PDB file of C-alpha atoms in Angstrom:
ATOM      1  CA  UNK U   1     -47.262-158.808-120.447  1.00  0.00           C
ATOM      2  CA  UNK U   2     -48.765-162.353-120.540  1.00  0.00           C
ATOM      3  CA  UNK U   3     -48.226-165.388-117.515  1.00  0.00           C
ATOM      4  CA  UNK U   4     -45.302-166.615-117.397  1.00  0.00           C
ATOM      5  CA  UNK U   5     -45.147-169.793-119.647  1.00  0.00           C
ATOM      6  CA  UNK U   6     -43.714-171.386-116.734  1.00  0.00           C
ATOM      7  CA  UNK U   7     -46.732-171.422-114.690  1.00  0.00           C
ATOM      8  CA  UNK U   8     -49.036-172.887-117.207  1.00  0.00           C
ATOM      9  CA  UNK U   9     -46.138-175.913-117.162  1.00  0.00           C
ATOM     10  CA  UNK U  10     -46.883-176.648-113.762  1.00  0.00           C
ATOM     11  CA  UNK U  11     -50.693-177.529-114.500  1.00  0.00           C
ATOM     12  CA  UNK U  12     -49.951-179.480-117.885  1.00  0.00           C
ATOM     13  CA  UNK U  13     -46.264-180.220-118.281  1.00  0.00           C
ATOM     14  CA  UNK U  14     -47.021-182.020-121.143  1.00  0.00           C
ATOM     15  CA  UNK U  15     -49.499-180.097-122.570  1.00  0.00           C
ATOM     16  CA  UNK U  16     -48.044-181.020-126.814  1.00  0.00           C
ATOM     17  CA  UNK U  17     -49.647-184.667-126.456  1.00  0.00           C
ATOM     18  CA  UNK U  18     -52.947-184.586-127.579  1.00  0.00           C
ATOM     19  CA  UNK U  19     -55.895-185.486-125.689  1.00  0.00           C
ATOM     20  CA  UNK U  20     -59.911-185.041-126.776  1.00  0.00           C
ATOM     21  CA  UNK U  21     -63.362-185.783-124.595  1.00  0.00           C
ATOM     22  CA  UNK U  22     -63.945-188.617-127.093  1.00  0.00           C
ATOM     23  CA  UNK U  23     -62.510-191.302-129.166  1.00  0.00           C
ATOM     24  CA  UNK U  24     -59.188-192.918-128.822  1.00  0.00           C
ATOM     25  CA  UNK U  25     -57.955-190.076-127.317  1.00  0.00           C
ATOM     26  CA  UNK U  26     -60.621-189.376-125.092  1.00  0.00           C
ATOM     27  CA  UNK U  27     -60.730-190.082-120.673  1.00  0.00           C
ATOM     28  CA  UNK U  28     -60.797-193.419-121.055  1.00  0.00           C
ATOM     29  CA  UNK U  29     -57.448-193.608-122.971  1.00  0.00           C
ATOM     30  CA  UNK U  30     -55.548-190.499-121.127  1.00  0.00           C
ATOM     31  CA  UNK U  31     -53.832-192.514-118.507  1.00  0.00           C
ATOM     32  CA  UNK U  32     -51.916-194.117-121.945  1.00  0.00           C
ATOM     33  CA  UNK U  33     -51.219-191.824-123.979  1.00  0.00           C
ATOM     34  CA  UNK U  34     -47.990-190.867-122.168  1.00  0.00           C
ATOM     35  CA  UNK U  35     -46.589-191.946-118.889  1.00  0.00           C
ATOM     36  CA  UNK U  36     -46.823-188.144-117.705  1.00  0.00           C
ATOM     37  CA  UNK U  37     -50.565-188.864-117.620  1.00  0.00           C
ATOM     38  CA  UNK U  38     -50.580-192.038-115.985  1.00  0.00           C
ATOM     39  CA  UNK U  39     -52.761-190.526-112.616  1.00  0.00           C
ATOM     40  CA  UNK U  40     -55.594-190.398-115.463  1.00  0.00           C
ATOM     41  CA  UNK U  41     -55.333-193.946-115.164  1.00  0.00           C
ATOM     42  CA  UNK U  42     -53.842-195.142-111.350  1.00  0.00           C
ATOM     43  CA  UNK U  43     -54.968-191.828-109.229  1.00  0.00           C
ATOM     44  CA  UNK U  44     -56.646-192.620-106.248  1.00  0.00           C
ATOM     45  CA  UNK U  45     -58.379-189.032-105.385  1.00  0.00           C
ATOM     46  CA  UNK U  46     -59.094-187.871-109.247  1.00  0.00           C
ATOM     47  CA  UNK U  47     -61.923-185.096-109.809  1.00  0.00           C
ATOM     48  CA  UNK U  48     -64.770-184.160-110.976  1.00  0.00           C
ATOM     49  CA  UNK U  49     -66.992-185.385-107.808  1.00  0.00           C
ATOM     50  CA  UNK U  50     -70.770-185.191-106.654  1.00  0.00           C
ATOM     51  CA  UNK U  51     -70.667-182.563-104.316  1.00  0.00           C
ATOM     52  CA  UNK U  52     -72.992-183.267-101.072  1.00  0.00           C
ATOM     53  CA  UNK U  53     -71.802-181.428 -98.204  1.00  0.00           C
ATOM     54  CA  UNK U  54     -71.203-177.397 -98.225  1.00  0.00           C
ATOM     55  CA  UNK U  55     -68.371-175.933 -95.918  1.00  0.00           C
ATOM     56  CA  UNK U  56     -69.271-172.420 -95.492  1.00  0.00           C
ATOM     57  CA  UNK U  57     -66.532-170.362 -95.045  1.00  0.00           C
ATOM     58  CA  UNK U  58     -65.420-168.907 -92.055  1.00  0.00           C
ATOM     59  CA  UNK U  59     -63.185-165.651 -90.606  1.00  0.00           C
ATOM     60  CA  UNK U  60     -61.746-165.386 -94.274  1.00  0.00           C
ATOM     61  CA  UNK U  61     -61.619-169.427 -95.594  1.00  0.00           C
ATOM     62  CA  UNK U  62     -61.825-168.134 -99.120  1.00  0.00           C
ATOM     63  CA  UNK U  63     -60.447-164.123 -99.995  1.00  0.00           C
ATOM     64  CA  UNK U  64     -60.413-163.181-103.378  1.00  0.00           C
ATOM     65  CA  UNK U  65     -58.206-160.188-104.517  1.00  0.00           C
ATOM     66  CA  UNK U  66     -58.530-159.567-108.226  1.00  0.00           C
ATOM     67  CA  UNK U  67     -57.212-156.715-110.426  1.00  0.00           C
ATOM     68  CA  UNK U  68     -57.829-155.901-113.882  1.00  0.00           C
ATOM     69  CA  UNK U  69     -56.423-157.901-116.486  1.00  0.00           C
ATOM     70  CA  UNK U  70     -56.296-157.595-120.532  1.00  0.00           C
ATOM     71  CA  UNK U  71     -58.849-159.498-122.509  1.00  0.00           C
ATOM     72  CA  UNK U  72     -56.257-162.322-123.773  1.00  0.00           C
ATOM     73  CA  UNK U  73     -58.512-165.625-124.945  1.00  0.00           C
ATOM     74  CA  UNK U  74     -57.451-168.449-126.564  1.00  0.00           C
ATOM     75  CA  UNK U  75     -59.370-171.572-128.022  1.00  0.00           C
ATOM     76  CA  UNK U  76     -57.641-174.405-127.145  1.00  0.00           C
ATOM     77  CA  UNK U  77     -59.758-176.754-128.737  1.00  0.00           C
ATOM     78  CA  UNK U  78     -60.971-178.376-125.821  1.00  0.00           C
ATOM     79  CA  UNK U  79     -62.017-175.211-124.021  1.00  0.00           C
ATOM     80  CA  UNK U  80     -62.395-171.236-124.209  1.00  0.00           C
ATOM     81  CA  UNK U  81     -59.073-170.211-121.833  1.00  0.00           C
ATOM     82  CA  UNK U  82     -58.373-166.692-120.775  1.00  0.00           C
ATOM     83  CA  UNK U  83     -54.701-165.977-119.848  1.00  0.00           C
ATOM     84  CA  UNK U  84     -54.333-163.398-116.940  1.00  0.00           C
ATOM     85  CA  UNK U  85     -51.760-161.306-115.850  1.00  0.00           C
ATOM     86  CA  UNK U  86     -49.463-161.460-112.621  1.00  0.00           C
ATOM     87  CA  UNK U  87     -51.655-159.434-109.457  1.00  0.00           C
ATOM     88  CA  UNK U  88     -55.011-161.654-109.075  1.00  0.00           C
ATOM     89  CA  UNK U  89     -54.168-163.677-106.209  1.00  0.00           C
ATOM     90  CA  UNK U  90     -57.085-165.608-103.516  1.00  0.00           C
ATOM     91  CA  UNK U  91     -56.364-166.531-100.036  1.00  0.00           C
ATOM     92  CA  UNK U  92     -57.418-169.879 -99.016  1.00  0.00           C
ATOM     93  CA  UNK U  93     -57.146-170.813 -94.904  1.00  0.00           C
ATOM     94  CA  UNK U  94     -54.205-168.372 -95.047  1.00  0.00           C
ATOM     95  CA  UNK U  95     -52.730-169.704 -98.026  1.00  0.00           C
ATOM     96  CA  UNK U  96     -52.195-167.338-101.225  1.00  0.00           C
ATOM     97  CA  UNK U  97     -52.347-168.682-104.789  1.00  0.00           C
ATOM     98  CA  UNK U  98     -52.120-166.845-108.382  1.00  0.00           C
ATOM     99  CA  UNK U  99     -54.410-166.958-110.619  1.00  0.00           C
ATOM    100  CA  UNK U 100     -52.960-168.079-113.829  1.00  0.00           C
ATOM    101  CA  UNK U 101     -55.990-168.431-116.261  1.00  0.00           C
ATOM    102  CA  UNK U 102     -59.589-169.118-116.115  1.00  0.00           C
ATOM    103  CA  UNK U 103     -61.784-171.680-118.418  1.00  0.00           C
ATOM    104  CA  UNK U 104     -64.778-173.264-119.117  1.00  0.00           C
ATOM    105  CA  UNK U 105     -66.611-176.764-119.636  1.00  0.00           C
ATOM    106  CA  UNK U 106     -70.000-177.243-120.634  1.00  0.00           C
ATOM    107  CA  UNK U 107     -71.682-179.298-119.488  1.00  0.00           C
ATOM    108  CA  UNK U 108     -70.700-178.591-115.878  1.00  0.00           C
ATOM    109  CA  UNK U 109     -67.997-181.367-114.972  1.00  0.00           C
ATOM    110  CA  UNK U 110     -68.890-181.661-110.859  1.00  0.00           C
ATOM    111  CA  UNK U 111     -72.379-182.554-109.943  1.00  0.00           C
ATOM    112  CA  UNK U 112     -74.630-181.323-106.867  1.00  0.00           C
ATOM    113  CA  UNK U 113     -76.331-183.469-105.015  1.00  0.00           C
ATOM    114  CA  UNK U 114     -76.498-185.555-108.952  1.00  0.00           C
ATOM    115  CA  UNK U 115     -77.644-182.145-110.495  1.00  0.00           C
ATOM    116  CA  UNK U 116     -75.544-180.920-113.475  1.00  0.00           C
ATOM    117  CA  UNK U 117     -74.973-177.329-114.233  1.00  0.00           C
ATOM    118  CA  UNK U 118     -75.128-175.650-118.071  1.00  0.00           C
ATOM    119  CA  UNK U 119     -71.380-174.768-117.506  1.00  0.00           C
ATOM    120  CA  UNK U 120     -68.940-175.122-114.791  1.00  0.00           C
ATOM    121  CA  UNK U 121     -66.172-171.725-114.713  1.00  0.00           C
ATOM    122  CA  UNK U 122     -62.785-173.261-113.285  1.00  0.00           C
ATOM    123  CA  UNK U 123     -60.304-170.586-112.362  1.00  0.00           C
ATOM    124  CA  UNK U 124     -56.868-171.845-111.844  1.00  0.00           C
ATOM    125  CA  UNK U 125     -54.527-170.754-109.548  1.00  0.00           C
ATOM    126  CA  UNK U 126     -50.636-171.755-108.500  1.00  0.00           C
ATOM    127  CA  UNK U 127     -48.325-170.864-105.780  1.00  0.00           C
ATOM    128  CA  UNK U 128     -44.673-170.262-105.901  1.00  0.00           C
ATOM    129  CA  UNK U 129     -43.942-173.855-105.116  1.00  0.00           C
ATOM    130  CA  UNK U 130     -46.350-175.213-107.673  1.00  0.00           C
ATOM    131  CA  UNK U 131     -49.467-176.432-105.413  1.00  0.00           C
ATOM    132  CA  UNK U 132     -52.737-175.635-107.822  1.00  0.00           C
ATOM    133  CA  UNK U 133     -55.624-174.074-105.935  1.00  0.00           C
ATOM    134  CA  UNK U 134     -58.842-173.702-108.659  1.00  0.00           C
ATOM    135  CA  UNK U 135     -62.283-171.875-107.745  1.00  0.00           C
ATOM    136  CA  UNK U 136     -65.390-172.903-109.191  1.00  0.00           C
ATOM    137  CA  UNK U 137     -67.704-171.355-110.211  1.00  0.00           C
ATOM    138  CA  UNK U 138     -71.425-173.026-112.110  1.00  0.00           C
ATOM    139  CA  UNK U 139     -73.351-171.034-114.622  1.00  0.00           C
ATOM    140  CA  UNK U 140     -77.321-171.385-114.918  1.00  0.00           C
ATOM    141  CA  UNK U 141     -79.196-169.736-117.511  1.00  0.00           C
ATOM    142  CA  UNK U 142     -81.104-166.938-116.394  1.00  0.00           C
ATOM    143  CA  UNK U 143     -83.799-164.269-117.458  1.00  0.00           C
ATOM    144  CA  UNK U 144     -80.877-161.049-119.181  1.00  0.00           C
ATOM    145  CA  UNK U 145     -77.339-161.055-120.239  1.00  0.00           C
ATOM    146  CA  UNK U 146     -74.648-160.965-117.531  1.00  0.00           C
ATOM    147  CA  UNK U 147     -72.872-157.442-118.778  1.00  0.00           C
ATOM    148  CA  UNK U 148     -69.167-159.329-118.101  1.00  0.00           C
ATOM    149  CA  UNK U 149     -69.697-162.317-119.574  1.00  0.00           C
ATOM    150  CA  UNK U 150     -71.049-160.208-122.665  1.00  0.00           C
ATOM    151  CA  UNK U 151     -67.839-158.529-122.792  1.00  0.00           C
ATOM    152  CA  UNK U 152     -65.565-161.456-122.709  1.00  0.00           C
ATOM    153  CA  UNK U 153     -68.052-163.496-125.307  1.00  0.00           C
ATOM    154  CA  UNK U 154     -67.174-160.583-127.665  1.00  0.00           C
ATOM    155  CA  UNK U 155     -63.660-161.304-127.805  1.00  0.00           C
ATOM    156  CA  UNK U 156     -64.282-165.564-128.487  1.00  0.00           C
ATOM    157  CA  UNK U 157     -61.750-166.855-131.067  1.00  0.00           C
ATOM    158  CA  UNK U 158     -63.652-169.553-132.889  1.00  0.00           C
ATOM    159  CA  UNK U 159     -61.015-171.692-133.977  1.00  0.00           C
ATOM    160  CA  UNK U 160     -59.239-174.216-132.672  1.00  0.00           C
ATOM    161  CA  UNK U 161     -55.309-172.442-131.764  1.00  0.00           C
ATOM    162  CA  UNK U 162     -56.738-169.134-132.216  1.00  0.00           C
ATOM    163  CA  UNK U 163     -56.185-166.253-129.988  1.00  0.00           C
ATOM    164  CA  UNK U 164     -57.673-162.630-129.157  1.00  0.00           C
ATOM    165  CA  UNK U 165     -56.016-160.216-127.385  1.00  0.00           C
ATOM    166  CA  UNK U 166     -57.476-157.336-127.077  1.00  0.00           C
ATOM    167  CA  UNK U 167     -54.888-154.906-125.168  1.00  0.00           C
ATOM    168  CA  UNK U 168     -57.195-151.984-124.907  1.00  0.00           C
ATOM    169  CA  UNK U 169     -59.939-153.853-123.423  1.00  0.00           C
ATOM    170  CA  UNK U 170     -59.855-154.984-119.895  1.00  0.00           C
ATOM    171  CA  UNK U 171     -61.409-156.354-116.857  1.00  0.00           C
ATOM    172  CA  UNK U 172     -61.958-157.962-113.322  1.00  0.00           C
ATOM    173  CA  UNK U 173     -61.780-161.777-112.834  1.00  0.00           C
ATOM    174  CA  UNK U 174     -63.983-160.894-109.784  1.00  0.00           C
ATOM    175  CA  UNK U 175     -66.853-159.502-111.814  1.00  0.00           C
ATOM    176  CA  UNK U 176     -67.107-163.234-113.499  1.00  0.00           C
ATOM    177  CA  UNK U 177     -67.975-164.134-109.792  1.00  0.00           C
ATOM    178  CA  UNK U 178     -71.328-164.205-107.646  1.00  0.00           C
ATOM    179  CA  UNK U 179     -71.188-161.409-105.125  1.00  0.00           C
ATOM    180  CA  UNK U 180     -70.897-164.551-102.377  1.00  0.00           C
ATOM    181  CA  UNK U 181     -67.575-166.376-102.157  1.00  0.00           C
ATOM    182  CA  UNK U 182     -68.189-167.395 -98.844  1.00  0.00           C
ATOM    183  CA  UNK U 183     -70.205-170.680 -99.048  1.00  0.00           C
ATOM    184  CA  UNK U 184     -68.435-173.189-100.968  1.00  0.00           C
ATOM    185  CA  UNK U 185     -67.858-177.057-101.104  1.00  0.00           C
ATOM    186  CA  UNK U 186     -64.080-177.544 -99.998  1.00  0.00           C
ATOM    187  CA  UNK U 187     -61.744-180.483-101.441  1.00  0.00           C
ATOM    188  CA  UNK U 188     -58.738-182.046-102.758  1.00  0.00           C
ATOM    189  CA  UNK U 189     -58.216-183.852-105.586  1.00  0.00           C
ATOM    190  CA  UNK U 190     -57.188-183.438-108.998  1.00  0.00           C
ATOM    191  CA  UNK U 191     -57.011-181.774-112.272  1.00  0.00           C
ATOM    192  CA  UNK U 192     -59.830-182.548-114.126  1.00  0.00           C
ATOM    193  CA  UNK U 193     -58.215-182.646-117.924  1.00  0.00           C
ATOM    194  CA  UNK U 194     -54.358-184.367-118.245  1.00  0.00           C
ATOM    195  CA  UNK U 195     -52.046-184.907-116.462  1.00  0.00           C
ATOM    196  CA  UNK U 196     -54.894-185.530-114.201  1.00  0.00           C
ATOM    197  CA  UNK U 197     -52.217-184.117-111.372  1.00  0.00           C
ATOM    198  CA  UNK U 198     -53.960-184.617-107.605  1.00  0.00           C
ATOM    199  CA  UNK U 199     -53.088-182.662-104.996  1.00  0.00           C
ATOM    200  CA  UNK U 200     -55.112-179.831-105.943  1.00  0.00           C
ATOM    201  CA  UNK U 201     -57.090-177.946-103.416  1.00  0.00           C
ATOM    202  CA  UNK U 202     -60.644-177.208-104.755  1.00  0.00           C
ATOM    203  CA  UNK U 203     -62.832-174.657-103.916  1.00  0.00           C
ATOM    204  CA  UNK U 204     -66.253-175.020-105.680  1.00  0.00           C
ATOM    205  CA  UNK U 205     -68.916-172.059-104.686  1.00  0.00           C
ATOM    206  CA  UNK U 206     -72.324-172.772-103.944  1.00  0.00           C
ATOM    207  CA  UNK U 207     -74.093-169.514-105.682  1.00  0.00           C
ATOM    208  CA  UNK U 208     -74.429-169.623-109.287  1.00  0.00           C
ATOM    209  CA  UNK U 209     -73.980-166.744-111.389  1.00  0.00           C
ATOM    210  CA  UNK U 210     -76.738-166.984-114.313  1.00  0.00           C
ATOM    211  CA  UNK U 211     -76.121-166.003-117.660  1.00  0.00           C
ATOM    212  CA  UNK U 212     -78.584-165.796-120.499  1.00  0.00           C
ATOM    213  CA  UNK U 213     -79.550-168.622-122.342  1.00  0.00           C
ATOM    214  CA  UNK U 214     -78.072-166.825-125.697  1.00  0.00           C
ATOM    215  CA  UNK U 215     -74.977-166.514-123.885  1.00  0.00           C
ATOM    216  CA  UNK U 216     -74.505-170.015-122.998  1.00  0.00           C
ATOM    217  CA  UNK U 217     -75.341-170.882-126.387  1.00  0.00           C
ATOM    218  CA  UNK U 218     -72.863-168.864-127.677  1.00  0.00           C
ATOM    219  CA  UNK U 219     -70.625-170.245-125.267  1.00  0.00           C
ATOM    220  CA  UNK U 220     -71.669-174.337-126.663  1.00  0.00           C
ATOM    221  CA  UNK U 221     -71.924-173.339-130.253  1.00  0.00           C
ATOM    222  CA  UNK U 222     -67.615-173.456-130.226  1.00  0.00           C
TER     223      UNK U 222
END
């Protein structure tokens, strides 16, 4: 059983026009490229941000409840996306949110304090009337392979529109995360990739979790 298709509408309803990092069809140019994207262009509270100020989270600001989910990746060309099933759900100030699918972008898209990260883990979430709640999380190299991140690399399709689903192979969103949720920077804006929708609530953790530097090269090599 995959996410409903339904739910991946409500973060890109118009997710058949093509967009890119670069060219013609790259940021500068989303805003045009259909009127669905127009808050690329006339947004007033539109993410990434430098991040100065933590909020450390209090009497259960941020609860995570995760379950196991089949490895289900797909490439979408502008990112490495993995798909998971109904059940993962995180509580923020009493709120509870989905989680629909998880990527990446490397280099990190928010900054702290002007410092980039290698890669920046965004796990998206929606509730049943369509607000978008997304965690994230920034990943440093470090000294050894994480052993999750190992198993998910394993199962990267390398081409663009190319998917791997691997149904007797699966895991924990949670173990992608550093044992910490509890200090995080606390925000609204927007989407970060079209529509650009704002609105979204974002919680971006402090702690790191440090992968290898063969496993973010793996990661950059796509």
């Amino acid at each position: 059983m995959s996410p409903d298709n339904n739910d991946n509408e409500l973060i890109n309803p118009a997710n058949t026009v093509f967009w890119s990092y670069e060219g013609t069809c790259g940021p500068a140019y989303w805003g045009d490229l259909t009127p669905e994207f127009s808050p690329c262009r006339e947004g007033r509270a539109q993410s990434p941000i430098d991040l100065t100020q933590a909020v450390v989270a209090d009497n259960g600001l941020v609860n995570v409840r995760y379950c196991r989910t089949p490895i289900n990746l797909v490439n979408t060309g502008n990112s490495i996306q993995l798909d998971v099933e109904p059940g993962s759900v995180v509580e923020i100030n009493g709120a509870v949110f989905q989680l629909i699918q998880l990527h990446f972008h490397s280099p990190a898209e928010h900054t702290i304090d002007g410092q980039r990260c290698a890669i920046e883990m965004h796990l998206v979430h929606a509730d049943s009337d369509g607000h978008i709640a997304v965690l994230a999380v920034m990943l440093t190299p470090g000294q050894t392979d994480h052993d999750s991140f190992t198993e998910l690399w394993a199962h990267l399709p390398p081409k663009t529109g190319q998917r791997c689903v691997s149904e007797s192979t699966s895991m924990n969103p949670r173990s992608l995360l550093p044992d910490d949720v509890t200090s995080c920077f606390l925000y609204t804006g927007s989407l970060t990739t079209p529509p650009c929708t704002e609105g979204v609530i974002w919680v971006v953790l402090t702690n790191p979790v440090a992968l290898s530097e063969s496993q973010i090269a793996a990661f950059r090599k796509l």
